[in-house]
Structure formats: C-alpha cells, structure tokens
Tab-separated table of C-alpha atoms in Angstrom:
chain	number	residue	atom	x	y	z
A	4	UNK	CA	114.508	115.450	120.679
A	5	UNK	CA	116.468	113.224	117.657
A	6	UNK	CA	120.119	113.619	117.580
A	7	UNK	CA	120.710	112.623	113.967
A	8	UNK	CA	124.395	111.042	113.421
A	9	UNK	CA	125.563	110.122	109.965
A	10	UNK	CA	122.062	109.291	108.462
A	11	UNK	CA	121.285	107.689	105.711
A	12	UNK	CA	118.402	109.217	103.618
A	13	UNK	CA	115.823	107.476	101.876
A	14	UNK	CA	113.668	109.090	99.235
A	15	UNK	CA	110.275	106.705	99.513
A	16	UNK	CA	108.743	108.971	96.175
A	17	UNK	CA	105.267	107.934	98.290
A	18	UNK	CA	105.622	104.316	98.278
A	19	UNK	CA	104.507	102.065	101.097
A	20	UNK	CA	106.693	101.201	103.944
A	21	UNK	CA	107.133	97.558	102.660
A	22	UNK	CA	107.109	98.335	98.615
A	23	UNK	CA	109.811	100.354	98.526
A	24	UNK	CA	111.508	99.506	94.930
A	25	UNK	CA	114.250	99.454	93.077
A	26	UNK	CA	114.640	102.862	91.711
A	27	UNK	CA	113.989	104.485	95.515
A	28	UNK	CA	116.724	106.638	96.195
A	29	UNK	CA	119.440	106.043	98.773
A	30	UNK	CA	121.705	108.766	100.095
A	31	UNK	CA	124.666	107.892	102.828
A	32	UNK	CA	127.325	110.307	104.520
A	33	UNK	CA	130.896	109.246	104.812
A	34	UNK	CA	131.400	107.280	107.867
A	35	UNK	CA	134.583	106.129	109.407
A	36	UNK	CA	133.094	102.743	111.562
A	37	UNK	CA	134.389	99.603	113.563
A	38	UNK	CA	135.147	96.904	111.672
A	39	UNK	CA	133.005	94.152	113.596
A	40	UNK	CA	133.704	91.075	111.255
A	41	UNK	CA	137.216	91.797	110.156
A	42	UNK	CA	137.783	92.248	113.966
A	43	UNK	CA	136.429	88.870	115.058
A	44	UNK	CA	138.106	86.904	112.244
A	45	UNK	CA	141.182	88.069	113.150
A	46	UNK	CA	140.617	87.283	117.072
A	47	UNK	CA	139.302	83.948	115.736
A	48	UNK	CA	142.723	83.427	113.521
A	49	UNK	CA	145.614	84.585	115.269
A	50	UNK	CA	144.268	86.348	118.858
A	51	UNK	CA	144.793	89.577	117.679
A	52	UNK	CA	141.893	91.559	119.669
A	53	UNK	CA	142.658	94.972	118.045
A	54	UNK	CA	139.989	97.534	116.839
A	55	UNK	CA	140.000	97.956	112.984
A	56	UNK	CA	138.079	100.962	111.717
A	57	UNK	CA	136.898	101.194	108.149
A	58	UNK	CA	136.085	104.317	106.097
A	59	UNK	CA	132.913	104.356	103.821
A	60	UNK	CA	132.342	106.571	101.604
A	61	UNK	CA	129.255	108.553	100.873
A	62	UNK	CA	127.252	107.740	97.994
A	63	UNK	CA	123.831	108.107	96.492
A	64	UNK	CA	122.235	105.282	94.509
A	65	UNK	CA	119.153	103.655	93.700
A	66	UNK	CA	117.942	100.907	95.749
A	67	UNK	CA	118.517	98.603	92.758
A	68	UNK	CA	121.870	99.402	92.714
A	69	UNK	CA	123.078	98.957	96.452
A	70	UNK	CA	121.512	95.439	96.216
A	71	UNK	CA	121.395	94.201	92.943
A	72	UNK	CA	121.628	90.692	93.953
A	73	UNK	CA	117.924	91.172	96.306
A	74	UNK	CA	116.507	92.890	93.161
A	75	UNK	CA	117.378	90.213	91.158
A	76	UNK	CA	114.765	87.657	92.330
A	77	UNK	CA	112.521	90.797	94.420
A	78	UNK	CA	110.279	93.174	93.373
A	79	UNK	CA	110.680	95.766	96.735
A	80	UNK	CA	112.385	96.161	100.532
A	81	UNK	CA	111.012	97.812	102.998
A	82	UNK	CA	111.642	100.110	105.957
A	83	UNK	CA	112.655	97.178	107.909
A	84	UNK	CA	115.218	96.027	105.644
A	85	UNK	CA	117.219	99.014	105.273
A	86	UNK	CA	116.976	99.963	108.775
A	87	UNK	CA	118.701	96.694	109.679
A	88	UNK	CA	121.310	97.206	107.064
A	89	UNK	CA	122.474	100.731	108.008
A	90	UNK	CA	122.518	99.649	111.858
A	91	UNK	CA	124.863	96.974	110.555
A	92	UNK	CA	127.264	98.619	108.221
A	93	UNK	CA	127.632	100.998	110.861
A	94	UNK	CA	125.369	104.037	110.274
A	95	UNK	CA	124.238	106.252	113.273
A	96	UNK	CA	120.337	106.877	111.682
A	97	UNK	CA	117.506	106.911	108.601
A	98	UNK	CA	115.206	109.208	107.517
A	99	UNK	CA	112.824	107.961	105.273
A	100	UNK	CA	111.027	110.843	103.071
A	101	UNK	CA	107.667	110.469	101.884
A	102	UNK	CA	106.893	107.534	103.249
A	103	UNK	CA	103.521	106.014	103.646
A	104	UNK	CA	102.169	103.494	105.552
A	105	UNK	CA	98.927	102.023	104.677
A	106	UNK	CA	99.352	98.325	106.611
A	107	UNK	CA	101.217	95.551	104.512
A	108	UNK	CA	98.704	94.815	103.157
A	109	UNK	CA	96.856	97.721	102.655
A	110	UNK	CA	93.760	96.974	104.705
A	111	UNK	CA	94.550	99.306	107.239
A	112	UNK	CA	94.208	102.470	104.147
A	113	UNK	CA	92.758	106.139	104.791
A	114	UNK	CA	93.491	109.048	104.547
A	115	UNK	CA	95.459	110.204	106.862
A	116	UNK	CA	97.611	106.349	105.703
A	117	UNK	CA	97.665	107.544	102.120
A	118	UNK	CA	99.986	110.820	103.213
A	119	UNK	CA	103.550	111.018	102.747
A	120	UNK	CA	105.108	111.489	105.733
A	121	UNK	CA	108.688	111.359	107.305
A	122	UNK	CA	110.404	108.841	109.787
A	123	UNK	CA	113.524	109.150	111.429
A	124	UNK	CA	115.317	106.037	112.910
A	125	UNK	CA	117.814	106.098	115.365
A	126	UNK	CA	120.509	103.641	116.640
A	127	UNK	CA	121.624	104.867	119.627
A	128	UNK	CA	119.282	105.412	122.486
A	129	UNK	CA	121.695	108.242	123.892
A	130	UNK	CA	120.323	109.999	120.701
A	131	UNK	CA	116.627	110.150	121.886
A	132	UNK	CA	115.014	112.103	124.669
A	133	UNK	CA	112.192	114.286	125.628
A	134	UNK	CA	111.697	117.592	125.366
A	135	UNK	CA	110.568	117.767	128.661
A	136	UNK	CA	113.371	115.380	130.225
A	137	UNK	CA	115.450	117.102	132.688
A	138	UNK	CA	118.918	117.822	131.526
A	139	UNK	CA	122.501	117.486	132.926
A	140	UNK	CA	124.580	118.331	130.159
A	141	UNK	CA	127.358	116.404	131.932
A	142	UNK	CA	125.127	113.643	130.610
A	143	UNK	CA	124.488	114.315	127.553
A	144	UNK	CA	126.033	111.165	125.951
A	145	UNK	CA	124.106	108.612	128.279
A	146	UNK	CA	120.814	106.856	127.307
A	147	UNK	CA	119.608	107.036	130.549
A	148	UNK	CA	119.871	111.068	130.942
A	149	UNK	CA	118.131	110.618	134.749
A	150	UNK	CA	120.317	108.044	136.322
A	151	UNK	CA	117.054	106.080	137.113
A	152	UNK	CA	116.440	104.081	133.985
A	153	UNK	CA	115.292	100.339	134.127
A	154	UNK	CA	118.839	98.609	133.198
A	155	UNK	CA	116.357	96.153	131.370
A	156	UNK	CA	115.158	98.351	129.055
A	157	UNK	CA	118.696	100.069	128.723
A	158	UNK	CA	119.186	96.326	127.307
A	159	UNK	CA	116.617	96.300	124.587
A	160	UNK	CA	116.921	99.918	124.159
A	161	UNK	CA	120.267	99.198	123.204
A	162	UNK	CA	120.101	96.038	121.146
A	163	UNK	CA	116.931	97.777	119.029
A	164	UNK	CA	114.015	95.232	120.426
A	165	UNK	CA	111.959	97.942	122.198
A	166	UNK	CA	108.377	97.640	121.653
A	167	UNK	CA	105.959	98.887	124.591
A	168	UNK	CA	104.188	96.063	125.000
A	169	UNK	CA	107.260	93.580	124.987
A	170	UNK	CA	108.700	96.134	127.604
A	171	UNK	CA	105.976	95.832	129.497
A	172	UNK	CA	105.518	91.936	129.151
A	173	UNK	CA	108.686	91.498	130.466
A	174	UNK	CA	108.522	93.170	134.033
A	175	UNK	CA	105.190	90.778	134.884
C-alpha cells in the first residue's frame, strides 16, 4: 500500500525513463515545506536555529520551462532527475504516467519494455507497506509498522539509498 502525499505528476507521453524532454508535462500541488537552506544560513549567520516554512504553489509546466537553464545545453532528464528534485524542494511523492523503460540504452527492449506504464515514488518510508503487514493503527505514521525493523535499513530507508542488494551487502 502507497500513501501518496503532495505528488508531483509527470506526464512521460511514452518516453523512456532517461529521455524524458522538454515539452513532458509537470504537474505539482501546493505545498507548505521546511525551509532547509534558509534555515541553515541563518544558524550559520546569527545562531538563530528557528524552523522557517515556505509555501509553494502549485503549478503545471513543461519540463522546459521548470528548468530552462538544463534545457539550454540538454536534450532530456530522466526519472532520476526529477525524483531527486521533488525530494529536495520538499515534495512528499511522483507519479510518472506512461512511462517506459527500455534500458538506457535501449538494449534491454521488448515488449513488455515498449509499454507505457506507471511509477509511483515515495519519500517517506512511513508511506509504504504491505498489504499483508500487520497493522496497529496506533502506528500508522512509523516506517517500521512491526516494531522489529533493522534500524540499518530504517537508515537507508530513510535517506532514499535502498537497493536489495546494497541492503543485503551491508549485513555480511
């Protein structure tokens, strides 16, 4: 189960998962969010360790248009790209419509590659679970919805550097 908070939508019209160009359609909610640089400039410059919060609006815009200095000298950005941009400006998740994903460089083409399809990406592991997971909806909020969760993978969980076999590389 995906708990979806303020996601940004991404309209892929088909392309690839790394050609994704300038007129690819980008839709984000309003968001109110911390303000993580102002924040630390102003601890740096006068101590003052206060939370700022910012308010974004919502918009919808081409690629092109949200970065027109990258599409300047670049051609595309990919999945990757905007999935570490809307983690950083604050965003809770993506979905990426009509997406495909044929390799980068297309060797890996079939197809069941050459079909649109639709990925979500999410931020917050409290946001993911399994069906199947038992539930305490005291818990709802936590990541680790079990109380028995490896604190190391809480860790990359967390900080977004989850793969299964770096997971699993780790605890040899």
């Amino acid at each position: 189960m995906l708990r979806t908070e303020s996601p940004v939508v991404v309209d892929a019209k088909g392309a690839n998962w790394n050609w994704l160009g300038k007129g690819t359609k980008v839709t984000a909610p309003k968001i109110k969010t911390i303000d993580k640089e102002g924040d630390q400039l102003m601890a740096d410059l006068f101590g003052d360790a206060s939370i700022g919060q910012i308010e974004k609006k919502a918009f919808s815009k081409s690629l092109g248009k949200l970065w027109p200095d990258e599409f300047r000298f670049n051609d595309s950005a990919s999945t990757d790209d905007l999935a570490r941009w809307a983690n950083k400006e604050g965003y809770g998740s993506m979905i990426f419509n009509a997406v495909k994903d044929r390799g980068p460089t297309g060797s890996f083409a079939n197809a069941e590659s050459a079909l649109p399809s639709k990925n979500t990406v999410i931020f917050n592991p409290a946001n993911i679970r399994s069906r199947f997971a038992a539930f305490d909806p005291a818990r709802r909020n936590e990541a680790d919805l079990l109380g028995r969760a490896d604190p190391e993978l809480l860790k990359l969980m967390a900080a977004g550097l989850l793969g299964y076999g770096g997971y699993s590389a780790m605890k040899e």
